mmCIF file of C-alpha atoms in Angstrom:
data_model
loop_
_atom_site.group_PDB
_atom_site.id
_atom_site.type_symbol
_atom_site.label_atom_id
_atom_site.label_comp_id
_atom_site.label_asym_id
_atom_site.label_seq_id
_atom_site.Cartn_x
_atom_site.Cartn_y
_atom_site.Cartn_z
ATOM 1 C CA UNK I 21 -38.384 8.843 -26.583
ATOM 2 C CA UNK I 22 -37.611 5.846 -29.084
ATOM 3 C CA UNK I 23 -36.327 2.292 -28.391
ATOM 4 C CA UNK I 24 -32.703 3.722 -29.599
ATOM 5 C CA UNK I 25 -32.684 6.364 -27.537
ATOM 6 C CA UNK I 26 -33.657 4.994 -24.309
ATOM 7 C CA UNK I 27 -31.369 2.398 -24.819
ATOM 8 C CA UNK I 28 -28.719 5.036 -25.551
ATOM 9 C CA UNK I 29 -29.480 6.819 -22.291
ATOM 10 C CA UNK I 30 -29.417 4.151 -20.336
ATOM 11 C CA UNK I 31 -25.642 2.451 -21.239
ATOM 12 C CA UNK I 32 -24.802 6.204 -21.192
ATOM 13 C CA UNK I 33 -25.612 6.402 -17.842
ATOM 14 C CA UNK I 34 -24.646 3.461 -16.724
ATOM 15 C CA UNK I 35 -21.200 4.875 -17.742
ATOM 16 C CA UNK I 36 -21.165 7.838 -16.361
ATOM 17 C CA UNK I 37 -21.686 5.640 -13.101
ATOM 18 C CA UNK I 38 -19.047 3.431 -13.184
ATOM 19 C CA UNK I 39 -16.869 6.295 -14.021
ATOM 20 C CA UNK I 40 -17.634 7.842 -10.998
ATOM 21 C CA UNK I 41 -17.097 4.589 -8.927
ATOM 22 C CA UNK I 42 -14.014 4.059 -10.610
ATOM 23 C CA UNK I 43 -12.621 7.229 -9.662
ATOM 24 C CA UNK I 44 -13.565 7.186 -6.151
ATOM 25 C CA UNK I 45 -12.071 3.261 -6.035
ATOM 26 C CA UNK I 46 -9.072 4.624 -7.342
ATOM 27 C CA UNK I 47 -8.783 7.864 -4.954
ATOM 28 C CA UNK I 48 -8.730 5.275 -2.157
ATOM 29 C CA UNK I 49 -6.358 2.749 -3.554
ATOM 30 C CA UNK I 50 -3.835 5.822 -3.733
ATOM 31 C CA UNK I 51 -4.429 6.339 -0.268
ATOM 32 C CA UNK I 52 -4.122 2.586 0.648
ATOM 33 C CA UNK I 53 -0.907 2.317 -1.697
ATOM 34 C CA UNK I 54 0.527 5.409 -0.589
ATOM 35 C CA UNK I 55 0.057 3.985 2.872
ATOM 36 C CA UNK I 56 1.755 0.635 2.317
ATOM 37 C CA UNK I 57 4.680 2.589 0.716
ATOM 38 C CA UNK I 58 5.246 4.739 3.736
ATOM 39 C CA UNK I 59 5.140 1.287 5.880
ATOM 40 C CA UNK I 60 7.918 -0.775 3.186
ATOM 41 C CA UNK I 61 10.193 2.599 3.636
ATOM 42 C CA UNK I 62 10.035 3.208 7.271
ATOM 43 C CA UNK I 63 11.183 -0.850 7.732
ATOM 44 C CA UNK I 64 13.576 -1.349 4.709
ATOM 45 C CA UNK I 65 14.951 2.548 4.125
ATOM 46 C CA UNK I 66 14.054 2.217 0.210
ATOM 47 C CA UNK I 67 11.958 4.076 -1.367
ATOM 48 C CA UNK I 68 9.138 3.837 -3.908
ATOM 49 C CA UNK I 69 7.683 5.265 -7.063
ATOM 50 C CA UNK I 70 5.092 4.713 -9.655
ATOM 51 C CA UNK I 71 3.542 6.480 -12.496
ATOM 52 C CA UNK I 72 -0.112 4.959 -12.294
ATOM 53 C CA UNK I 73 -2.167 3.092 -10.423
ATOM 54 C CA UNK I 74 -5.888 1.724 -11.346
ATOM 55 C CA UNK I 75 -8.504 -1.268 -10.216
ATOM 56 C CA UNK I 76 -10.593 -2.456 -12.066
ATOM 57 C CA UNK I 77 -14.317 -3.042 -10.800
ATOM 58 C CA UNK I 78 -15.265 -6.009 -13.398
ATOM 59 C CA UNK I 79 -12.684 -8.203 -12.423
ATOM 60 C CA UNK I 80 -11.095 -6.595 -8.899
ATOM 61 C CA UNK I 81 -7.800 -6.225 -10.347
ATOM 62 C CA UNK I 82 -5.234 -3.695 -8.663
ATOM 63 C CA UNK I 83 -2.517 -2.729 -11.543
ATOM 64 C CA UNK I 84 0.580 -0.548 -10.686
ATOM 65 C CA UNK I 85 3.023 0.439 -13.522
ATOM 66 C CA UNK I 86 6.409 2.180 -13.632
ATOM 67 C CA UNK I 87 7.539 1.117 -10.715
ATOM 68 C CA UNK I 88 10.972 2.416 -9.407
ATOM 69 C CA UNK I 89 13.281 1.517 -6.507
ATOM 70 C CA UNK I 90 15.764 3.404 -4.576
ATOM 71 C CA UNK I 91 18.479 3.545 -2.234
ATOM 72 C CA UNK I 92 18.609 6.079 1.195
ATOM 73 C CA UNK I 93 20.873 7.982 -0.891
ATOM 74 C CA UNK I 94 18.705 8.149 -3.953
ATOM 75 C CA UNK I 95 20.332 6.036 -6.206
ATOM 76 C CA UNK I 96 18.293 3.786 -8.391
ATOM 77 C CA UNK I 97 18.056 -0.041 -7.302
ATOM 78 C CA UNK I 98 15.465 -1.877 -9.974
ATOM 79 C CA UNK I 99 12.204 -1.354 -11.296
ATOM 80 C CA UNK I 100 9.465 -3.132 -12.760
ATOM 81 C CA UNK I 101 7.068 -2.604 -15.707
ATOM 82 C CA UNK I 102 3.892 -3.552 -14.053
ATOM 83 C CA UNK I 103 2.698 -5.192 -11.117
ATOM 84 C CA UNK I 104 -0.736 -6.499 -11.228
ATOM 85 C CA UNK I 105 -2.565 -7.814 -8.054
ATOM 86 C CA UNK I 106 -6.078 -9.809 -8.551
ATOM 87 C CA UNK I 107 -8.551 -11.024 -5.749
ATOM 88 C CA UNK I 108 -6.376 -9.310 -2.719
ATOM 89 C CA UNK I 109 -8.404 -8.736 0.725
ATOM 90 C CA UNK I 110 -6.653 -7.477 3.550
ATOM 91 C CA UNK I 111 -9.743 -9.211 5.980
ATOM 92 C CA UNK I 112 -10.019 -12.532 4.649
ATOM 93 C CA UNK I 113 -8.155 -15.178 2.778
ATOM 94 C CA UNK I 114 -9.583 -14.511 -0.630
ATOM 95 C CA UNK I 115 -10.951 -17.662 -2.605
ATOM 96 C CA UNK I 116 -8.471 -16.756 -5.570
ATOM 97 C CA UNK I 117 -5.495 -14.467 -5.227
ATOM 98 C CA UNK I 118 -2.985 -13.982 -8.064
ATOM 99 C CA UNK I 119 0.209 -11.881 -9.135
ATOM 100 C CA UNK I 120 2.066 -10.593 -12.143
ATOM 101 C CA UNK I 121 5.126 -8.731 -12.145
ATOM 102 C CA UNK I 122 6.047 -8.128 -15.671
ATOM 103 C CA UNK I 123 9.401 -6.449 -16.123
ATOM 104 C CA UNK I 124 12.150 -6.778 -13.003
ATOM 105 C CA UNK I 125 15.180 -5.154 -14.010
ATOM 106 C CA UNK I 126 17.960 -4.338 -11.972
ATOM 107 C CA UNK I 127 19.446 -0.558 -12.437
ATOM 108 C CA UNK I 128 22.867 -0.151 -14.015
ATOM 109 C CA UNK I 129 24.521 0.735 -10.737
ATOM 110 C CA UNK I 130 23.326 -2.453 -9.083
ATOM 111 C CA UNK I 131 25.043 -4.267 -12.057
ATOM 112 C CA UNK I 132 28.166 -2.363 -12.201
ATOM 113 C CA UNK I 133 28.617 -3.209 -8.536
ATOM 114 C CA UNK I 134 28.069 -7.330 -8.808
ATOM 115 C CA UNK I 135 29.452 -8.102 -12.180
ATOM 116 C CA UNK I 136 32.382 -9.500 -11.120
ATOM 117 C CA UNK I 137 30.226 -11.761 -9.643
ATOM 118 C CA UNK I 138 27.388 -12.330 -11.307
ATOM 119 C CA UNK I 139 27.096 -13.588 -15.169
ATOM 120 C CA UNK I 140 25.489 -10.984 -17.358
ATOM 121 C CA UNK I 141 23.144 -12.827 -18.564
ATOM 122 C CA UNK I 142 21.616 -12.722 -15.204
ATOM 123 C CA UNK I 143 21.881 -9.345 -14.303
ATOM 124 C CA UNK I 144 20.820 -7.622 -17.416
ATOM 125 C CA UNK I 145 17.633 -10.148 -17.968
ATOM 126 C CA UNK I 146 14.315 -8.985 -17.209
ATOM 127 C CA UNK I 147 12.182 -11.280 -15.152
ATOM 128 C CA UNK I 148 8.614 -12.137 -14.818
ATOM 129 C CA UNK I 149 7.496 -13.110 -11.535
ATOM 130 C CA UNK I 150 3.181 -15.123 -11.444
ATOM 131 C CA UNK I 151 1.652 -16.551 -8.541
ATOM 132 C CA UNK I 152 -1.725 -17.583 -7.792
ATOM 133 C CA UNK I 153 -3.338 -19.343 -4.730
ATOM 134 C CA UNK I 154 -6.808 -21.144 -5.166
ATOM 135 C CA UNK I 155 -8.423 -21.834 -1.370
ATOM 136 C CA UNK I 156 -12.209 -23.261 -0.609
ATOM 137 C CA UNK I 157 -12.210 -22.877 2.698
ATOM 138 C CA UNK I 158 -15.366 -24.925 2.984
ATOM 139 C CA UNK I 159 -13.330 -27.756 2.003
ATOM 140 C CA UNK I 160 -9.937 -26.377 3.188
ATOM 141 C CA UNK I 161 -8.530 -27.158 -0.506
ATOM 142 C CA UNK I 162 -5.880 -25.004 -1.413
ATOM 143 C CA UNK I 163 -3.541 -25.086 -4.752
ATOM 144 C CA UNK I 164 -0.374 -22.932 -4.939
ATOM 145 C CA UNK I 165 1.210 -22.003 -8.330
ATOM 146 C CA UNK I 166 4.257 -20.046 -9.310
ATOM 147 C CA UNK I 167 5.663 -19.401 -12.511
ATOM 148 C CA UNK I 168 9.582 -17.414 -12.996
ATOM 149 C CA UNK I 169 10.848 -15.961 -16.215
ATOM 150 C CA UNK I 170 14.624 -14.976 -15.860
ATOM 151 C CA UNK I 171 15.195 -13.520 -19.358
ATOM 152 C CA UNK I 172 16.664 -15.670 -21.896
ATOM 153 C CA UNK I 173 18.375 -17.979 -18.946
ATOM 154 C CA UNK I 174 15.809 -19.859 -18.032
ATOM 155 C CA UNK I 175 12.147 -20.241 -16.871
ATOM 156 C CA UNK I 176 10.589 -22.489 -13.728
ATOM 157 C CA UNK I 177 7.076 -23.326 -12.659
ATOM 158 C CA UNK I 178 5.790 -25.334 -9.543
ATOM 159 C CA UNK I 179 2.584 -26.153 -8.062
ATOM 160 C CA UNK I 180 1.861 -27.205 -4.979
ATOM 161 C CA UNK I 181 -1.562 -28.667 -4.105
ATOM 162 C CA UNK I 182 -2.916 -29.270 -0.034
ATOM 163 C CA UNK I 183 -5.913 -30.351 1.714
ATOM 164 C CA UNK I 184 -7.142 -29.584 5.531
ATOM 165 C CA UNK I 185 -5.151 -25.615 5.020
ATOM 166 C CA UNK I 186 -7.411 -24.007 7.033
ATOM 167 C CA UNK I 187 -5.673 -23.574 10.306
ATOM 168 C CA UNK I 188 -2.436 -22.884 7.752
ATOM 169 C CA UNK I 189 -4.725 -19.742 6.416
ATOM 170 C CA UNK I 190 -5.777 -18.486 9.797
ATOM 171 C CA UNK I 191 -2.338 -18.449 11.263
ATOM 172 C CA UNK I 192 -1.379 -16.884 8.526
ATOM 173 C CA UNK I 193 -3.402 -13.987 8.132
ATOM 174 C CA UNK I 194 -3.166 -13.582 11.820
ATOM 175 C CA UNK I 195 0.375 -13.404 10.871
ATOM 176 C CA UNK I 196 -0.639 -10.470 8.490
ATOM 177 C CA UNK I 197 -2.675 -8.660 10.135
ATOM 178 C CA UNK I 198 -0.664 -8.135 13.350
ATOM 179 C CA UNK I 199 2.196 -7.263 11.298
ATOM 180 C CA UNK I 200 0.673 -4.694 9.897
ATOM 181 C CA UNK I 201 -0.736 -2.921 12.771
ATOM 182 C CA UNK I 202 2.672 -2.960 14.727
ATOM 183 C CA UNK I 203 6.396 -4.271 15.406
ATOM 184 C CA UNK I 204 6.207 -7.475 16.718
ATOM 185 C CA UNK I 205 7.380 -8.603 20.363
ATOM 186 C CA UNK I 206 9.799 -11.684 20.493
ATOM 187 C CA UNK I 207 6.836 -13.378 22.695
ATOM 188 C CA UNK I 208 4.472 -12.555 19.622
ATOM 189 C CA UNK I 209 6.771 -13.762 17.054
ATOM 190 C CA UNK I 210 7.517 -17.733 18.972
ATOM 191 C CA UNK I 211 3.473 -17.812 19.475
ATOM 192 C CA UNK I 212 3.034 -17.358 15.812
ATOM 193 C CA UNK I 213 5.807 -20.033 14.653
ATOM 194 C CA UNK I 214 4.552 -22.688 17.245
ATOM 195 C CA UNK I 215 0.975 -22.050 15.511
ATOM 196 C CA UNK I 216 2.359 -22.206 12.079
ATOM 197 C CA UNK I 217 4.357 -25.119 12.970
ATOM 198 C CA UNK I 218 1.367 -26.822 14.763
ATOM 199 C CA UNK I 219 -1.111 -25.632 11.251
ATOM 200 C CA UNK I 220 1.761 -26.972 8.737
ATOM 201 C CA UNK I 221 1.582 -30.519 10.518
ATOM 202 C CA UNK I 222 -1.681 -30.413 9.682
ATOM 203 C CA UNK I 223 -1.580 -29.899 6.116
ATOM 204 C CA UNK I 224 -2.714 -32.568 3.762
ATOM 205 C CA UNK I 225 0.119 -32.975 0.529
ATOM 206 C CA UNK I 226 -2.153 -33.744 -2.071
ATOM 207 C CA UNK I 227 0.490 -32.821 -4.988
ATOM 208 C CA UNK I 228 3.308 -31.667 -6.305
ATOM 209 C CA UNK I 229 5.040 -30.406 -9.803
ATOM 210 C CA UNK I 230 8.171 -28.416 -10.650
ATOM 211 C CA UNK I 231 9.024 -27.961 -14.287
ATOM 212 C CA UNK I 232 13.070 -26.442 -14.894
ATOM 213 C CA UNK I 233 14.025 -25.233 -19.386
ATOM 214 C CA UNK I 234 16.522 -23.641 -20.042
ATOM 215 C CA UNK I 235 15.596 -20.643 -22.605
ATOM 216 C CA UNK I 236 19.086 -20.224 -24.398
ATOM 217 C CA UNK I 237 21.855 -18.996 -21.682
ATOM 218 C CA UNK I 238 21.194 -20.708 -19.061
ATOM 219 C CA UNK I 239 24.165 -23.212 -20.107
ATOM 220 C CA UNK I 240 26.902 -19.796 -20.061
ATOM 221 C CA UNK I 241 25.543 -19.007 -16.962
ATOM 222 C CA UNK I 242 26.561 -21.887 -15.526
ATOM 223 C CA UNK I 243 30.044 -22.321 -17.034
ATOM 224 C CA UNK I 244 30.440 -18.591 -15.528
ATOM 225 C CA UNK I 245 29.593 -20.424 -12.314
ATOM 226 C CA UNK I 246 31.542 -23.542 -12.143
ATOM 227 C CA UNK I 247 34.764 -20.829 -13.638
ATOM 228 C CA UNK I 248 34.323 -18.641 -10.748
ATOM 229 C CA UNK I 249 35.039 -21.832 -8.180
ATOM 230 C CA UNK I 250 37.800 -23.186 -10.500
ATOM 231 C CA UNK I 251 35.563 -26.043 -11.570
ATOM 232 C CA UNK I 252 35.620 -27.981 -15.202
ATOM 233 C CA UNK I 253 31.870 -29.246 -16.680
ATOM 234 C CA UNK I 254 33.583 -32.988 -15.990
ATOM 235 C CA UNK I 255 34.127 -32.332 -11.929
ATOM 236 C CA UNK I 256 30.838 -30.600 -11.481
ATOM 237 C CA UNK I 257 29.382 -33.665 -13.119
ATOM 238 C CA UNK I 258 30.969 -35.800 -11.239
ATOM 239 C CA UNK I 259 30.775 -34.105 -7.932
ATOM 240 C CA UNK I 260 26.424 -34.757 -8.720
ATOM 241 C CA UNK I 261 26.971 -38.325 -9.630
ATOM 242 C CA UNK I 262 28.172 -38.378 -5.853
ATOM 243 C CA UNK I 263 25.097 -36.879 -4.882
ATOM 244 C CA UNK I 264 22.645 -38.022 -6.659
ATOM 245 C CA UNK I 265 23.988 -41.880 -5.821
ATOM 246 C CA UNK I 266 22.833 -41.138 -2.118
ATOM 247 C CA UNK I 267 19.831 -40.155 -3.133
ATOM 248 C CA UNK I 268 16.860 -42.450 -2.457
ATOM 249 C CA UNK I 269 15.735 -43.069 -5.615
ATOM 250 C CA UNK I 270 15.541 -45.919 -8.431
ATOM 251 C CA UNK I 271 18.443 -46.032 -10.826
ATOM 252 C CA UNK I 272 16.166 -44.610 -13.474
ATOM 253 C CA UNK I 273 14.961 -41.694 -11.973
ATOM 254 C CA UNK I 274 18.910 -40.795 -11.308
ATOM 255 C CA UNK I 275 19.644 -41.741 -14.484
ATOM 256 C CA UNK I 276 16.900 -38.744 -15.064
ATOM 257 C CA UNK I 277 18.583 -36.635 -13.277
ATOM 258 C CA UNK I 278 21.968 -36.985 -14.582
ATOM 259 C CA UNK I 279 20.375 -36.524 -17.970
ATOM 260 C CA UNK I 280 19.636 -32.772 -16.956
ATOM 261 C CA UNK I 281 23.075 -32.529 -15.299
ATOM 262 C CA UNK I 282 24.536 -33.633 -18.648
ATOM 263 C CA UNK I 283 22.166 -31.555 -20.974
ATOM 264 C CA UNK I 284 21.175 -28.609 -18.638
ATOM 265 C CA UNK I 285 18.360 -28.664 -21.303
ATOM 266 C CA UNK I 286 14.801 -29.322 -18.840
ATOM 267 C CA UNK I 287 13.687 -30.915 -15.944
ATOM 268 C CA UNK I 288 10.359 -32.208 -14.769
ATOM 269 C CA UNK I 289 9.783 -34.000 -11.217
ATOM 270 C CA UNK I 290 5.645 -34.738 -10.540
ATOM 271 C CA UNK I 291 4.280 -36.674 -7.293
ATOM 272 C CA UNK I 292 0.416 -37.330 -6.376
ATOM 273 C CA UNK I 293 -0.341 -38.669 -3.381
ATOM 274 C CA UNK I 294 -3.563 -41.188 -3.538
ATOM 275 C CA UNK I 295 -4.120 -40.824 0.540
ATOM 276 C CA UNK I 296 -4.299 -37.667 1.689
ATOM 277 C CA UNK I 297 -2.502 -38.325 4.761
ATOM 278 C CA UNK I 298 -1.152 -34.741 7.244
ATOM 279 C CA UNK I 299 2.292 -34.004 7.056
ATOM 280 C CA UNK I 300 3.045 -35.360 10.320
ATOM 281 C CA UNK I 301 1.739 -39.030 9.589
ATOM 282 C CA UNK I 302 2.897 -38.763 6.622
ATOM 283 C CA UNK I 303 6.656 -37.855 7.643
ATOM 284 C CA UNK I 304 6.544 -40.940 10.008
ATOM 285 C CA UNK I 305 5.631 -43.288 6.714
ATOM 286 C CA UNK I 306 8.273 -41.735 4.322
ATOM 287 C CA UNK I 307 11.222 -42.563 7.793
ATOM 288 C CA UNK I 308 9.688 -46.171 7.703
ATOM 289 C CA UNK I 309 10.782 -47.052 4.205
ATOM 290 C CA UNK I 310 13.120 -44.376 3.565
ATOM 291 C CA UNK I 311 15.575 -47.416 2.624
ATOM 292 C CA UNK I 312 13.240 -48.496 -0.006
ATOM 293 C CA UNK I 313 13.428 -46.158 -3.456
ATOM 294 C CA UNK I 314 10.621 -48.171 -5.146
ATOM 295 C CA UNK I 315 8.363 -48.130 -1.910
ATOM 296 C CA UNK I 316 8.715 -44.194 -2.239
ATOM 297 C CA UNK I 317 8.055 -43.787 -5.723
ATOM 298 C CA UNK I 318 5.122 -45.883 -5.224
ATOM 299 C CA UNK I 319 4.172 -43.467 -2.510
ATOM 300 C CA UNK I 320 4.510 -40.711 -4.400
ATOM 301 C CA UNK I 321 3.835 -41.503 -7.737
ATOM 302 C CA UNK I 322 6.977 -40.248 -8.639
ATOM 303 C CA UNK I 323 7.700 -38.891 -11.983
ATOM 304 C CA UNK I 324 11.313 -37.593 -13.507
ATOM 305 C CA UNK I 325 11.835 -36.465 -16.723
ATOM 306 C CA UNK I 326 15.558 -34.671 -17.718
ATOM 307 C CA UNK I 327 17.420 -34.084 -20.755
#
């Protein structure tokens, strides 16, 4: 047999090989899915649907699509384009974990039903949901990030960053994993919040960013707000001039933040922290110069940017 040919043969069945293992990866996520559906109805009473579900081997991705949601009487609640889940164990905190739901809508009855409440901007966006968690648990580094798409209204991303997580990510998949095998006693439930509370003392802050724009209607939606309490733009200004002046801050980062208040345009806060201090020590320094604004921007290399 020639070069060609060999070299045909072999990608061919190499193929043929990960087409089997993809099938049989996928005969077992239906099962696991399947599973976890059964679980989310018995505790909420809504049910769950979806036209496809794959992973896929190269890059451990887990990707549901047409995803519907429904009442206990049958009627239609939301549903979501796709929903794709990368780096997920169920054993182990995973060194990178990440979501994207692409496509949240709400179903028409669910808007009928709250827009005499709601704006309708809000309720007949569709929204994007990301989220990703980086861990080295070597090092105990962790970095959190989550991005949200509402439409036309508005979008928001933060990211959080920590050091010394690793009794954080133990408690928590304890958390998980005893959840998942069975209802939790009240005795159960105070032992894991004292060791959450005890692990998120421990934590590190490292950094911190939130980014607010406002993509277009986010501006109605509020002035379908402040109408529905009987409030003009000029009181709900003024009513955050109150707050904001009790703030701790330097006149020019509230200047910042009125400028957002004004413009409802975008908003940008950022703080690194240079020691890497655990929440708990780090609590009792913010209390000791919680009188001082530019001691805490110091602190925190604080950053504010609005418009």
């Amino acid at each position: 047999m020639n070069k060609p040919l060999i070299a045909i043969a072999v990608v061919g069945t190499l193929a043929a090989g990960y087409g089997v293992a993809q099938y049989k990866i996928n005969e077992k996520l239906t099962v696991e899915i399947e599973k976890q559906i059964s679980t989310f109805t018995e505790t909420s009473g809504f049910s769950v649907e979806y036209q496809d579900a794959n992973y896929s081997i190269f890059n451990q991705e887990v990707s549901l699509t047409g995803i519907n949601f429904t009442g206990p009487e049958g009627e239609a609640l939301a549903s979501i384009n796709q929903l794709i889940i990368e780096g997920y164990e169920t054993d182990k905190i995973s060194p990178y974990t990440a979501m994207d739901l692409k496509g949240l809508r709400l179903a028409e009855s669910l808007i009928k039903q709250a827009e005499q409440t709601t704006p309708a901007e809000l309720l007949n966006a569709s929204y994007d949901i990301t989220s990703s968690l980086k861990y080295d648990e070597s090092t105990g580094q962790s970095d959190f990030d989550l991005g949200f798409v509402a439409g036309k209204v508005a979008s928001m991303d933060m990211a959080v960053s920590f050091g010394n997580a690793q009794s954080f990510m133990e408690v928590s998949l304890e958390s998980q994993k005893m959840q998942q095998q069975s209802q939790l006693t009240m005795e159960q439930e105070l032992q894991l919040q004292s060791k959450m509370m005890t692990a998120m003392q421990a934590l590190k802050p490292q950094s911190f960013s939130f980014t607010f724009n406002n993509k277009g209607q986010f501006d109605s939606v509020v002035e379908q707000q402040l109408s529905a309490v009987q409030l003009d733009k000029l009181s709900f200004v003024q009513q955050a001039q109150m707050q904001v002046d009790m703030l701790p801050l330097e006149e020019a980062y509230k200047m910042e933040l009125m400028n957002f208040v004004n413009g409802l345009n975008s908003l940008s806060i950022s703080m690194k922290l240079e020691e890497h201090k655990p929440v708990s020590e780090l609590a009792a320094q913010v209390m000791g110069i919680a009188q001082q604004p530019d001691k805490l921007a110091e602190l925190f290399n604080l950053e504010i940017k609005g418009s």
